CSV table of C-alpha atoms and ligand atoms in Angstrom, one decimal:
chain,number,residue,atom,x,y,z
A,54,MET,CA,3.9,-17.4,-103.5
A,55,LYS,CA,2.2,-15.4,-100.5
A,56,SER,CA,0.9,-11.8,-101.6
A,57,ASN,CA,2.6,-9.0,-99.6
A,58,LYS,CA,0.0,-7.6,-97.2
A,59,HIS,CA,2.7,-5.5,-95.3
A,60,LYS,CA,4.3,-2.5,-96.7
A,61,SER,CA,8.0,-3.3,-96.5
A,62,SER,CA,10.4,-1.1,-94.6
A,63,HIS,CA,13.4,0.0,-96.8
A,64,SER,CA,16.9,-0.3,-96.1
A,65,THR,CA,19.2,2.6,-96.8
A,66,GLU,CA,22.7,1.2,-96.8
A,67,ARG,CA,24.5,1.4,-100.1
A,68,GLU,CA,27.4,-1.0,-100.9
A,69,PHE,CA,29.3,-1.5,-103.9
A,70,GLY,CA,29.2,2.3,-104.9
A,71,GLY,CA,25.4,2.6,-104.5
A,72,ALA,CA,22.9,3.0,-107.2
A,73,PHE,CA,26.0,4.2,-109.6
A,74,GLY,CA,28.0,0.9,-109.0
A,75,ALA,CA,25.1,-1.4,-109.2
A,76,THR,CA,24.1,0.3,-112.8
A,77,CYS,CA,27.8,-0.1,-114.0
A,78,ILE,CA,28.9,-3.5,-112.6
A,79,PRO,CA,26.3,-5.6,-114.6
A,80,VAL,CA,27.6,-4.0,-117.7
A,81,PHE,CA,31.3,-3.9,-116.8
A,82,LEU,CA,31.7,-7.3,-115.4
A,83,PRO,CA,30.2,-9.2,-118.0
A,84,LEU,CA,32.2,-7.5,-120.5
A,85,THR,CA,35.2,-8.1,-118.4
A,86,VAL,CA,34.6,-12.0,-118.6
A,87,LEU,CA,34.5,-11.8,-122.4
A,88,TYR,CA,37.5,-9.5,-122.7
A,89,LEU,CA,39.5,-11.9,-120.6
A,90,LEU,CA,38.6,-14.9,-122.4
A,91,SER,CA,39.3,-13.4,-125.8
A,92,VAL,CA,42.6,-12.0,-124.5
A,93,CYS,CA,43.5,-15.6,-122.9
A,94,ARG,CA,43.0,-17.3,-126.3
A,95,SER,CA,45.2,-14.7,-128.2
A,96,PRO,CA,49.0,-15.6,-128.9
A,97,ALA,CA,50.0,-12.7,-127.0
A,98,ALA,CA,47.7,-13.2,-124.0
A,99,SER,CA,48.5,-9.4,-123.0
A,100,VAL,CA,46.1,-7.2,-121.2
A,101,LEU,CA,47.8,-4.2,-122.7
A,102,GLN,CA,47.5,-5.1,-126.3
A,103,TRP,CA,45.6,-2.4,-128.3
A,104,PRO,CA,43.4,-2.8,-130.2
A,105,PRO,CA,42.0,-5.9,-127.9
A,106,PRO,CA,41.9,-9.3,-129.6
A,107,LEU,CA,38.2,-9.2,-130.1
A,108,PRO,CA,36.8,-12.3,-131.8
A,109,PRO,CA,34.5,-11.9,-135.0
A,110,THR,CA,31.1,-12.0,-134.0
A,111,ALA,CA,30.3,-15.1,-135.8
A,112,GLN,CA,32.5,-16.7,-132.8
A,113,LEU,CA,30.4,-15.4,-130.2
A,114,TRP,CA,27.5,-17.4,-130.7
A,115,ASP,CA,26.9,-21.2,-131.1
A,116,PRO,CA,23.4,-23.2,-130.4
A,117,VAL,CA,25.5,-26.1,-129.1
A,118,ALA,CA,26.8,-23.7,-126.2
A,119,ALA,CA,23.0,-22.7,-125.3
A,120,VAL,CA,22.3,-26.5,-125.4
A,121,LEU,CA,25.1,-27.5,-123.3
A,122,ILE,CA,24.3,-24.5,-120.8
A,123,ALA,CA,20.6,-25.6,-120.4
A,124,GLY,CA,21.3,-29.2,-120.1
A,125,TRP,CA,23.9,-28.5,-117.6
A,126,ILE,CA,21.5,-26.5,-115.4
A,127,ALA,CA,18.9,-29.2,-115.8
A,128,LEU,CA,21.2,-32.0,-114.8
A,129,GLN,CA,22.5,-30.2,-111.9
A,130,SER,CA,19.1,-29.3,-110.7
A,131,PHE,CA,18.1,-33.0,-111.0
A,132,LEU,CA,21.0,-34.1,-109.0
A,133,TYR,CA,20.1,-31.3,-106.3
A,134,MET,CA,16.7,-32.8,-106.0
A,135,LEU,CA,18.0,-36.4,-105.5
A,136,PRO,CA,16.8,-37.7,-102.1
A,137,VAL,CA,20.2,-38.6,-101.0
A,138,GLY,CA,22.8,-37.2,-98.3
A,139,LYS,CA,21.4,-35.5,-95.2
A,140,VAL,CA,19.2,-32.6,-95.1
A,141,SER,CA,20.3,-29.7,-92.8
A,142,GLU,CA,18.8,-26.5,-91.2
A,143,GLY,CA,20.0,-23.1,-91.9
A,144,LEU,CA,20.6,-20.4,-89.2
A,145,VAL,CA,17.3,-19.0,-87.4
A,146,LEU,CA,15.8,-16.4,-89.7
A,147,ARG,CA,14.1,-13.0,-88.8
A,148,ASP,CA,10.5,-14.7,-88.3
A,149,GLY,CA,12.3,-17.2,-85.9
A,150,SER,CA,12.0,-20.3,-88.5
A,151,ARG,CA,14.8,-22.2,-90.1
A,152,LEU,CA,15.0,-23.5,-93.8
A,153,LYS,CA,16.0,-27.0,-94.5
A,154,TYR,CA,18.7,-27.7,-97.3
A,155,PRO,CA,19.8,-31.0,-99.0
A,156,ILE,CA,23.5,-31.6,-98.3
A,157,ASN,CA,24.2,-33.5,-101.5
A,158,GLY,CA,26.6,-31.3,-103.4
A,159,PHE,CA,29.3,-33.7,-102.9
A,160,HIS,CA,27.1,-36.2,-104.7
A,161,ALA,CA,26.3,-34.1,-107.3
A,162,LEU,CA,30.0,-33.7,-107.9
A,163,TRP,CA,31.0,-37.3,-108.0
A,164,ILE,CA,27.8,-38.4,-109.9
A,165,THR,CA,28.8,-35.7,-112.6
A,166,ALA,CA,32.3,-37.2,-112.6
A,167,ILE,CA,31.1,-40.6,-113.4
A,168,LEU,CA,28.8,-39.3,-116.2
A,169,LEU,CA,31.7,-37.3,-117.6
A,170,SER,CA,34.0,-40.4,-117.3
A,171,VAL,CA,31.4,-42.2,-119.5
A,172,CYS,CA,31.1,-39.6,-121.9
A,173,LEU,CA,35.1,-39.3,-122.4
A,174,TRP,CA,35.0,-43.2,-122.7
A,175,LEU,CA,32.3,-42.9,-125.4
A,176,GLY,CA,34.8,-40.6,-127.4
A,177,MET,CA,33.1,-37.1,-126.5
A,178,PRO,CA,35.5,-34.4,-127.5
A,179,LEU,CA,35.6,-32.4,-124.2
A,180,GLY,CA,38.7,-30.4,-125.8
A,181,TYR,CA,36.1,-28.7,-127.8
A,182,LEU,CA,34.9,-26.6,-124.9
A,183,PHE,CA,38.2,-24.7,-125.5
A,184,GLU,CA,36.8,-23.5,-128.9
A,185,LEU,CA,33.3,-22.9,-127.1
A,186,MET,CA,34.4,-20.7,-124.1
A,187,LEU,CA,33.0,-17.4,-125.5
A,188,PRO,CA,29.5,-18.7,-126.6
A,189,LEU,CA,29.3,-20.6,-123.2
A,190,ALA,CA,30.2,-17.5,-121.4
A,191,ILE,CA,27.6,-15.6,-123.3
A,192,CYS,CA,24.8,-18.1,-122.5
A,193,ALA,CA,25.8,-18.1,-118.9
A,194,ILE,CA,25.7,-14.2,-118.6
A,195,SER,CA,22.4,-14.3,-120.4
A,196,VAL,CA,21.0,-17.2,-117.8
A,197,SER,CA,22.3,-14.9,-115.0
A,198,TYR,CA,20.5,-11.6,-116.3
A,199,LEU,CA,17.4,-13.7,-116.8
A,200,LEU,CA,17.2,-15.3,-113.3
A,201,SER,CA,18.1,-11.9,-111.6
A,202,LEU,CA,15.1,-10.1,-113.5
A,203,TYR,CA,13.0,-13.0,-112.4
A,204,LEU,CA,14.2,-12.8,-108.8
A,205,TYR,CA,13.4,-9.1,-108.7
A,206,ILE,CA,10.1,-9.4,-110.1
A,207,ARG,CA,9.0,-12.3,-107.8
A,208,SER,CA,10.2,-10.7,-104.8
A,209,PHE,CA,7.3,-8.1,-104.8
A,210,TRP,CA,5.1,-11.0,-103.8
A,211,ALA,CA,7.6,-12.2,-100.9
A,212,SER,CA,6.7,-11.3,-97.4
A,213,LYS,CA,8.5,-8.6,-95.4
A,214,HIS,CA,10.3,-11.1,-93.5
A,215,ALA,CA,11.6,-12.7,-96.7
A,216,LEU,CA,13.4,-9.6,-97.7
A,217,SER,CA,17.2,-9.1,-97.3
A,218,LEU,CA,18.1,-6.3,-95.1
A,219,GLY,CA,20.5,-4.7,-97.8
A,220,GLY,CA,18.9,-5.2,-101.0
A,221,ASN,CA,15.4,-3.4,-100.1
A,222,THR,CA,16.0,0.3,-100.8
A,223,GLY,CA,13.4,0.9,-103.2
A,224,ASN,CA,16.1,2.1,-105.9
A,225,PRO,CA,15.2,-0.8,-108.6
A,226,LEU,CA,18.9,-0.9,-110.2
A,227,TYR,CA,20.5,-1.3,-106.8
A,228,ASP,CA,17.9,-3.8,-105.5
A,229,PHE,CA,18.0,-5.9,-108.8
A,230,PHE,CA,21.9,-5.9,-108.2
A,231,MET,CA,21.9,-6.6,-104.4
A,232,GLY,CA,18.9,-8.9,-104.5
A,233,ARG,CA,15.7,-8.2,-102.7
A,234,GLU,CA,14.6,-11.8,-101.3
A,235,LEU,CA,16.8,-13.3,-99.0
A,236,ASN,CA,16.2,-17.1,-99.6
A,237,PRO,CA,13.9,-17.2,-102.9
A,238,ARG,CA,12.5,-20.8,-103.3
A,239,ILE,CA,10.4,-22.8,-105.8
A,240,GLY,CA,8.4,-25.1,-103.5
A,241,ASN,CA,11.7,-26.5,-101.6
A,242,PHE,CA,14.0,-25.7,-104.3
A,243,ASP,CA,16.4,-23.2,-102.8
A,244,LEU,CA,17.6,-21.1,-105.7
A,245,LYS,CA,20.4,-19.1,-104.1
A,246,TYR,CA,22.0,-22.1,-102.3
A,247,PHE,CA,21.9,-24.2,-105.5
A,248,CYS,CA,23.5,-21.8,-107.6
A,249,GLU,CA,26.1,-21.0,-104.7
A,250,LEU,CA,28.1,-24.1,-104.9
A,251,ARG,CA,26.7,-26.4,-107.8
A,252,PRO,CA,26.4,-25.2,-111.5
A,253,GLY,CA,29.2,-22.7,-111.4
A,254,LEU,CA,31.7,-24.4,-109.1
A,255,ILE,CA,31.1,-28.0,-110.9
A,256,GLY,CA,31.1,-26.5,-114.2
A,257,TRP,CA,34.4,-24.7,-113.6
A,258,MET,CA,35.9,-28.3,-112.9
A,259,VAL,CA,34.5,-29.4,-116.3
A,260,ILE,CA,36.0,-26.4,-118.0
A,261,ASN,CA,39.5,-27.3,-116.5
A,262,LEU,CA,39.1,-30.8,-117.7
A,263,GLY,CA,38.3,-29.9,-121.1
A,264,MET,CA,41.3,-27.5,-121.0
A,265,LEU,CA,43.4,-30.6,-120.1
A,266,MET,CA,41.9,-32.5,-122.9
A,267,LYS,CA,42.6,-29.9,-125.5
A,268,GLU,CA,46.4,-29.9,-124.2
A,269,VAL,CA,46.3,-33.5,-124.6
A,270,GLU,CA,45.0,-33.2,-128.2
A,271,LEU,CA,47.5,-30.7,-129.1
A,272,GLY,CA,50.6,-32.0,-127.5
A,273,GLY,CA,49.7,-35.8,-126.8
A,274,SER,CA,50.1,-35.5,-122.9
A,275,PRO,CA,49.1,-33.0,-120.1
A,276,SER,CA,51.7,-30.9,-118.9
A,277,LEU,CA,52.7,-30.8,-115.3
A,278,ALA,CA,51.5,-27.3,-114.8
A,279,MET,CA,48.0,-28.2,-116.2
A,280,LEU,CA,48.1,-31.3,-113.9
A,281,LEU,CA,48.8,-28.9,-111.0
A,282,VAL,CA,46.3,-26.4,-111.6
A,283,ASN,CA,43.6,-29.1,-112.3
A,284,PHE,CA,44.4,-30.8,-109.1
A,285,PHE,CA,44.7,-27.7,-106.9
A,286,GLN,CA,41.4,-26.3,-108.2
A,287,LEU,CA,39.7,-29.8,-107.9
A,288,LEU,CA,40.7,-30.0,-104.3
A,289,TYR,CA,39.3,-26.7,-103.4
A,290,VAL,CA,35.8,-27.5,-105.1
A,291,THR,CA,35.8,-31.2,-103.8
A,292,ASP,CA,36.3,-29.6,-100.4
A,293,ALA,CA,33.7,-26.8,-100.5
A,294,LEU,CA,31.2,-29.4,-101.6
A,295,TRP,CA,32.4,-32.0,-99.0
A,296,ASN,CA,31.7,-29.1,-96.5
A,297,GLU,CA,28.7,-27.8,-98.1
A,298,GLU,CA,26.9,-27.4,-94.9
A,299,ALA,CA,29.5,-24.7,-93.7
A,300,VAL,CA,27.9,-22.4,-96.6
A,301,LEU,CA,24.6,-21.9,-94.5
A,302,THR,CA,26.8,-19.8,-92.0
A,303,THR,CA,28.5,-17.6,-94.6
A,304,MET,CA,27.5,-13.9,-95.6
A,305,ASP,CA,25.9,-15.1,-99.0
A,306,ILE,CA,23.5,-17.2,-97.6
A,307,VAL,CA,22.8,-15.4,-94.1
A,308,HIS,CA,23.0,-11.7,-95.0
A,309,ASP,CA,22.8,-11.2,-98.8
A,310,GLY,CA,19.7,-11.1,-100.9
A,311,PHE,CA,19.5,-13.1,-104.2
A,312,GLY,CA,20.1,-10.6,-107.0
A,313,PHE,CA,22.4,-10.3,-110.1
A,314,MET,CA,25.4,-9.9,-107.9
A,315,LEU,CA,25.5,-13.4,-106.8
A,316,ALA,CA,23.6,-15.0,-109.9
A,317,PHE,CA,26.1,-13.7,-112.1
A,318,GLY,CA,29.0,-14.2,-109.7
A,319,ASP,CA,28.3,-18.0,-109.3
A,320,LEU,CA,27.0,-18.9,-112.7
A,321,ALA,CA,29.2,-16.7,-115.2
A,322,TRP,CA,32.2,-15.1,-113.1
A,323,VAL,CA,33.3,-18.1,-111.2
A,324,PRO,CA,33.3,-20.7,-114.1
A,325,PHE,CA,34.6,-18.5,-116.7
A,326,THR,CA,37.3,-16.4,-115.0
A,327,TYR,CA,38.5,-19.0,-112.4
A,328,CYS,CA,39.3,-21.1,-115.3
A,329,LEU,CA,41.9,-18.7,-117.0
A,330,GLN,CA,44.9,-20.5,-115.8
A,331,ALA,CA,44.1,-23.6,-117.4
A,332,MET,CA,43.1,-21.7,-120.6
A,333,PHE,CA,46.2,-19.9,-120.5
A,334,LEU,CA,48.2,-23.2,-120.4
A,335,VAL,CA,46.6,-24.7,-123.5
A,336,VAL,CA,47.8,-21.6,-125.5
A,337,HIS,CA,51.0,-20.7,-123.4
A,338,PRO,CA,52.7,-24.2,-122.4
A,339,GLN,CA,55.0,-23.8,-119.4
A,340,SER,CA,57.7,-26.0,-118.2
A,341,LEU,CA,58.0,-26.5,-114.5
A,342,SER,CA,60.8,-27.9,-112.6
A,343,ILE,CA,60.2,-30.7,-110.1
A,344,LEU,CA,61.6,-28.2,-107.3
A,345,GLY,CA,59.5,-25.4,-108.6
A,346,ALA,CA,56.3,-28.0,-108.5
A,347,ALA,CA,57.3,-29.0,-105.2
A,348,GLY,CA,57.3,-25.5,-103.6
A,349,ILE,CA,54.0,-24.7,-105.4
A,350,ILE,CA,52.3,-27.9,-104.1
A,351,LEU,CA,53.8,-26.9,-100.4
A,352,LEU,CA,52.4,-23.2,-100.8
A,353,ASN,CA,48.8,-24.7,-101.8
A,354,GLY,CA,49.0,-27.0,-98.8
A,355,ILE,CA,49.7,-24.6,-96.2
A,356,GLY,CA,46.9,-22.2,-97.8
A,357,PHE,CA,44.6,-25.2,-97.8
A,358,TYR,CA,45.2,-26.0,-94.1
A,359,ILE,CA,44.9,-22.5,-92.9
A,360,PHE,CA,41.6,-22.2,-94.9
A,361,ARG,CA,40.1,-25.6,-93.8
A,362,LYS,CA,41.0,-25.4,-90.2
A,363,SER,CA,39.9,-21.8,-89.6
A,364,ASN,CA,36.6,-22.2,-91.4
A,365,SER,CA,35.9,-25.5,-89.6
A,366,GLN,CA,36.6,-23.9,-86.3
A,367,LYS,CA,34.3,-21.2,-86.8
A,368,ASN,CA,31.7,-23.4,-88.2
A,369,GLN,CA,31.8,-25.9,-85.3
A,370,PHE,CA,31.9,-23.1,-82.6
A,371,ARG,CA,28.6,-21.4,-84.2
A,372,ARG,CA,26.9,-24.7,-84.6
A,373,ASP,CA,28.0,-26.1,-81.2
A,374,PRO,CA,29.9,-23.8,-78.9
A,375,THR,CA,30.3,-26.8,-76.3
A,376,HIS,CA,31.8,-29.3,-78.8
A,377,LYS,CA,35.1,-30.7,-77.4
A,378,SER,CA,37.3,-29.2,-80.3
A,379,VAL,CA,36.2,-25.6,-79.6
A,380,ALA,CA,35.0,-25.4,-76.0
A,381,HIS,CA,38.7,-24.8,-74.9
A,382,LEU,CA,38.8,-21.7,-76.9
A,383,GLU,CA,38.7,-18.2,-75.3
A,384,THR,CA,35.8,-16.1,-76.2
A,385,ILE,CA,34.2,-12.8,-75.6
A,386,ALA,CA,30.7,-12.3,-74.9
A,387,THR,CA,28.3,-9.8,-77.1
A,388,ALA,CA,25.1,-8.3,-76.0
A,389,THR,CA,23.5,-10.5,-78.8
A,390,GLY,CA,24.0,-13.7,-76.6
A,391,LYS,CA,26.5,-14.9,-79.3
A,392,ARG,CA,30.1,-15.3,-78.5
A,393,LEU,CA,33.3,-14.2,-80.6
A,394,LEU,CA,36.3,-16.4,-80.5
A,395,VAL,CA,39.5,-14.7,-79.7
A,396,SER,CA,42.0,-17.4,-79.6
A,397,GLY,CA,42.7,-20.1,-81.9
A,398,TRP,CA,42.5,-19.3,-85.6
A,399,TRP,CA,40.1,-16.4,-85.2
A,400,GLY,CA,42.6,-14.9,-82.5
A,401,PHE,CA,45.5,-15.1,-85.0
A,402,VAL,CA,43.9,-12.6,-87.5
A,403,ARG,CA,40.3,-11.5,-88.0
A,404,HIS,CA,40.0,-13.4,-91.2
A,405,PRO,CA,42.4,-16.6,-91.4
A,406,ASN,CA,40.0,-18.0,-93.8
A,407,TYR,CA,40.7,-15.3,-96.2
A,408,LEU,CA,44.4,-15.7,-95.8
A,409,GLY,CA,44.5,-19.4,-96.4
A,410,ASP,CA,42.4,-18.7,-99.7
A,411,LEU,CA,44.7,-16.0,-100.9
A,412,LEU,CA,47.7,-18.6,-100.4
A,413,MET,CA,46.1,-21.0,-102.6
A,414,ALA,CA,45.1,-18.3,-105.0
A,415,LEU,CA,48.7,-17.6,-105.6
A,416,ALA,CA,49.7,-21.2,-105.9
A,417,TRP,CA,47.3,-21.7,-108.7
A,418,SER,CA,48.9,-19.0,-110.7
A,419,LEU,CA,52.5,-19.8,-110.2
A,420,PRO,CA,52.3,-22.8,-112.5
A,421,CYS,CA,51.6,-20.4,-115.4
A,422,GLY,CA,55.2,-18.9,-115.0
A,423,MET,CA,56.0,-15.1,-114.7
A,424,SER,CA,55.9,-14.0,-118.4
A,425,HIS,CA,52.3,-13.1,-118.2
A,426,ILE,CA,50.1,-10.8,-115.8
A,427,LEU,CA,46.8,-12.7,-117.0
A,428,PRO,CA,47.0,-15.7,-115.1
A,429,TYR,CA,47.6,-13.6,-112.1
A,430,PHE,CA,44.1,-12.1,-112.8
A,431,TYR,CA,42.5,-14.4,-109.9
A,432,VAL,CA,44.7,-13.8,-107.3
A,433,ILE,CA,44.7,-9.8,-107.9
A,434,TYR,CA,41.0,-9.7,-108.3
A,435,PHE,CA,40.5,-12.1,-105.2
A,436,THR,CA,42.9,-10.0,-103.3
A,437,ILE,CA,40.7,-7.0,-104.1
A,438,LEU,CA,37.2,-8.8,-103.3
A,439,LEU,CA,38.5,-10.3,-100.0
A,440,ILE,CA,39.9,-6.9,-98.8
A,441,HIS,CA,36.3,-5.5,-99.9
A,442,ARG,CA,34.5,-8.6,-98.5
A,443,GLU,CA,36.3,-8.1,-95.1
A,444,ALA,CA,35.3,-4.4,-94.9
A,445,ARG,CA,31.5,-5.3,-95.4
A,446,ASP,CA,31.8,-8.0,-93.0
A,447,GLU,CA,33.5,-5.7,-90.4
A,448,ASN,CA,30.6,-3.3,-91.0
A,449,HIS,CA,28.0,-6.1,-90.5
A,450,CYS,CA,29.8,-7.1,-87.2
A,451,ARG,CA,30.1,-3.7,-85.6
A,452,ALA,CA,26.6,-3.2,-86.3
A,453,LYS,CA,25.5,-6.5,-84.7
A,454,TYR,CA,28.1,-6.8,-81.9
A,455,GLY,CA,29.0,-2.9,-81.1
A,456,LEU,CA,31.4,-2.5,-78.3
A,457,ALA,CA,32.2,-6.4,-78.1
A,458,TRP,CA,33.2,-6.3,-81.8
A,459,ASP,CA,35.8,-3.1,-80.8
A,460,THR,CA,37.2,-5.3,-78.1
A,461,TYR,CA,37.9,-8.1,-80.5
A,462,CYS,CA,39.3,-5.8,-83.1
A,463,LYS,CA,41.7,-4.4,-80.1
A,464,ARG,CA,42.6,-8.0,-79.0
A,465,VAL,CA,43.2,-9.1,-82.8
A,466,PRO,CA,44.5,-6.2,-84.5
A,467,TYR,CA,45.3,-7.6,-87.9
A,468,ARG,CA,42.4,-8.4,-90.4
A,469,ILE,CA,43.9,-10.8,-92.8
A,470,ILE,CA,47.9,-11.0,-92.9
A,471,PRO,CA,49.6,-10.8,-89.7
A,472,TYR,CA,51.7,-7.6,-89.1
A,473,ILE,CA,50.9,-6.5,-92.6
A,474,TYR,CA,47.2,-6.0,-92.9
B,703,NDP,P1,33.4,-16.0,-93.0
B,703,NDP,O1,33.2,-17.5,-93.1
B,703,NDP,O2,34.6,-15.4,-92.8
B,703,NDP,O3,32.2,-15.5,-92.0
B,703,NDP,C1,32.1,-14.2,-91.4
B,703,NDP,C2,31.4,-14.3,-90.2
B,703,NDP,O4,32.1,-15.1,-89.2
B,703,NDP,C3,31.2,-13.0,-89.5
B,703,NDP,O5,30.1,-12.3,-90.1
B,703,NDP,C4,30.8,-13.4,-88.1
B,703,NDP,O6,29.2,-14.1,-88.2
B,703,NDP,C5,31.7,-14.5,-87.9
B,703,NDP,N1,32.7,-14.3,-87.1
B,703,NDP,C6,33.8,-13.4,-87.4
B,703,NDP,N2,34.6,-13.3,-86.5
B,703,NDP,C7,34.4,-14.3,-85.6
B,703,NDP,C8,34.9,-14.6,-84.6
B,703,NDP,N3,36.0,-14.0,-84.0
B,703,NDP,N4,34.4,-15.7,-83.7
B,703,NDP,C9,33.2,-16.3,-84.3
B,703,NDP,N5,32.5,-16.0,-85.5
B,703,NDP,C10,33.2,-14.8,-86.0
B,703,NDP,O7,32.5,-15.2,-94.4
B,703,NDP,P2,32.7,-15.4,-95.9
B,703,NDP,O8,31.1,-16.0,-96.4
B,703,NDP,O9,33.2,-14.1,-96.3
B,703,NDP,O10,33.8,-16.7,-96.2
B,703,NDP,C11,33.6,-17.9,-96.1
B,703,NDP,C12,34.8,-18.5,-97.1
B,703,NDP,O11,34.6,-18.5,-98.6
B,703,NDP,C13,36.1,-17.9,-96.7
B,703,NDP,O12,37.0,-18.8,-96.5
B,703,NDP,C14,36.5,-17.2,-98.0
B,703,NDP,O13,37.7,-17.2,-98.3
B,703,NDP,C15,35.6,-18.0,-99.1
B,703,NDP,N6,35.2,-17.4,-100.1
B,703,NDP,C16,35.6,-17.7,-101.5
B,703,NDP,C17,35.3,-16.9,-102.5
B,703,NDP,C18,35.8,-17.3,-103.8
B,703,NDP,O14,35.2,-16.7,-105.0
B,703,NDP,N7,36.6,-18.5,-103.8
B,703,NDP,C19,34.5,-15.8,-102.5
B,703,NDP,C20,34.1,-15.3,-101.2
B,703,NDP,C21,34.3,-16.2,-100.0
B,703,NDP,P3,28.2,-14.5,-87.0
B,703,NDP,O15,29.2,-13.7,-85.8
B,703,NDP,O16,27.0,-13.7,-87.4
B,703,NDP,O17,28.3,-16.0,-87.0
């Protein structure tokens, strides 16, 4: 690591409720994960039940969970370092350089799938993950705290240009939360990029499969609802890893530092709250008609189509605006030299990718029926997240593009849902 010879200029912007939010969120969100998992396992599965169904403390810790989490991170790190797949460059950094990233997440997913199939064939009781959910979540939360602490400390040896613009305020709690360093690396190993799509997203798929196996253990075969939830979410994760290169142009990689917000989100929040529908179905089986299933598949298909097409269009445009798939689109110039799309998907609403994502989120919850709010946690939380994320992105774009952004907003008045929002 280089020593910091320059005095770093402090950023002042305060997001997520500033220092107060940054102090509360790291306490509140881990407790929320544990609470949701406890409610989901309980027979009533009601978020309103009082007292909440807290598990005995003996159920919170299991050394098997610690071994599984450590082994999982080691396996995914090993797969990350395999010299397979292409190597791609990220966007230009403030110092004019570009970092290289291995694009082998899709390989990691399928090697993991093969290893898992072998384990199942050897009789490994994957359904036991259902019993281990709380200790696993506690270990993942602990890893995200330790990682964030390491990231915060090491950031003081990073050069001025390596710091993120938003997580360098001088307030330790806020900077710990937002992340000071933009692209922390150990050698060529990029910690943020690794965490973004691999241990959490692939781990979520393993948990989902574990819930399916638990259902098979209990009832002899998987339900249609469980199959749909597993299939939809596997499609989402496979797509994310197939298009892994696109993550290099997202806000998380380009703008946000690597701190507790992303470490906890990637390693604990995603795998242990996005699996709630599958977990819910183990305890609360649902019968789904073929017609109902067809409607839900259609909804997921429409959402996926909008999500994929719009993300690919912007990604292609940012990588090569002369490419034939985007060259015909209408654009407006900005003072930075970059152009903004005002036709195609990005002329439909200002965040068509969020619209597609939200439709899919709804399709993942509907197989769980209408009797409980808990399986709808994802779609509710995700709506709040994307509205907030849209506002953050809007602020960044206004700061970057000034008047051109205002012109874009006039041309494309709706943010996510046409004629509504
Ligand atoms: P986006 O992919 O939406 O990127 C936003 C950026 O796109 C802007 O900062 C701007 O960057 C560029 N842009 C905006 N408007 C235009 C335009 N008209 N023309 C050209 N470029 C434009 O960012 P996110 O990282 O928020 O989302 C990526 C995907 O990840 C989305 O599909 C989202 O739904 C998904 N997501 C999923 C989450 C989950 O937990 N499941 C969580 C968060 C996101 P610039 O101009 O600098 O290129």
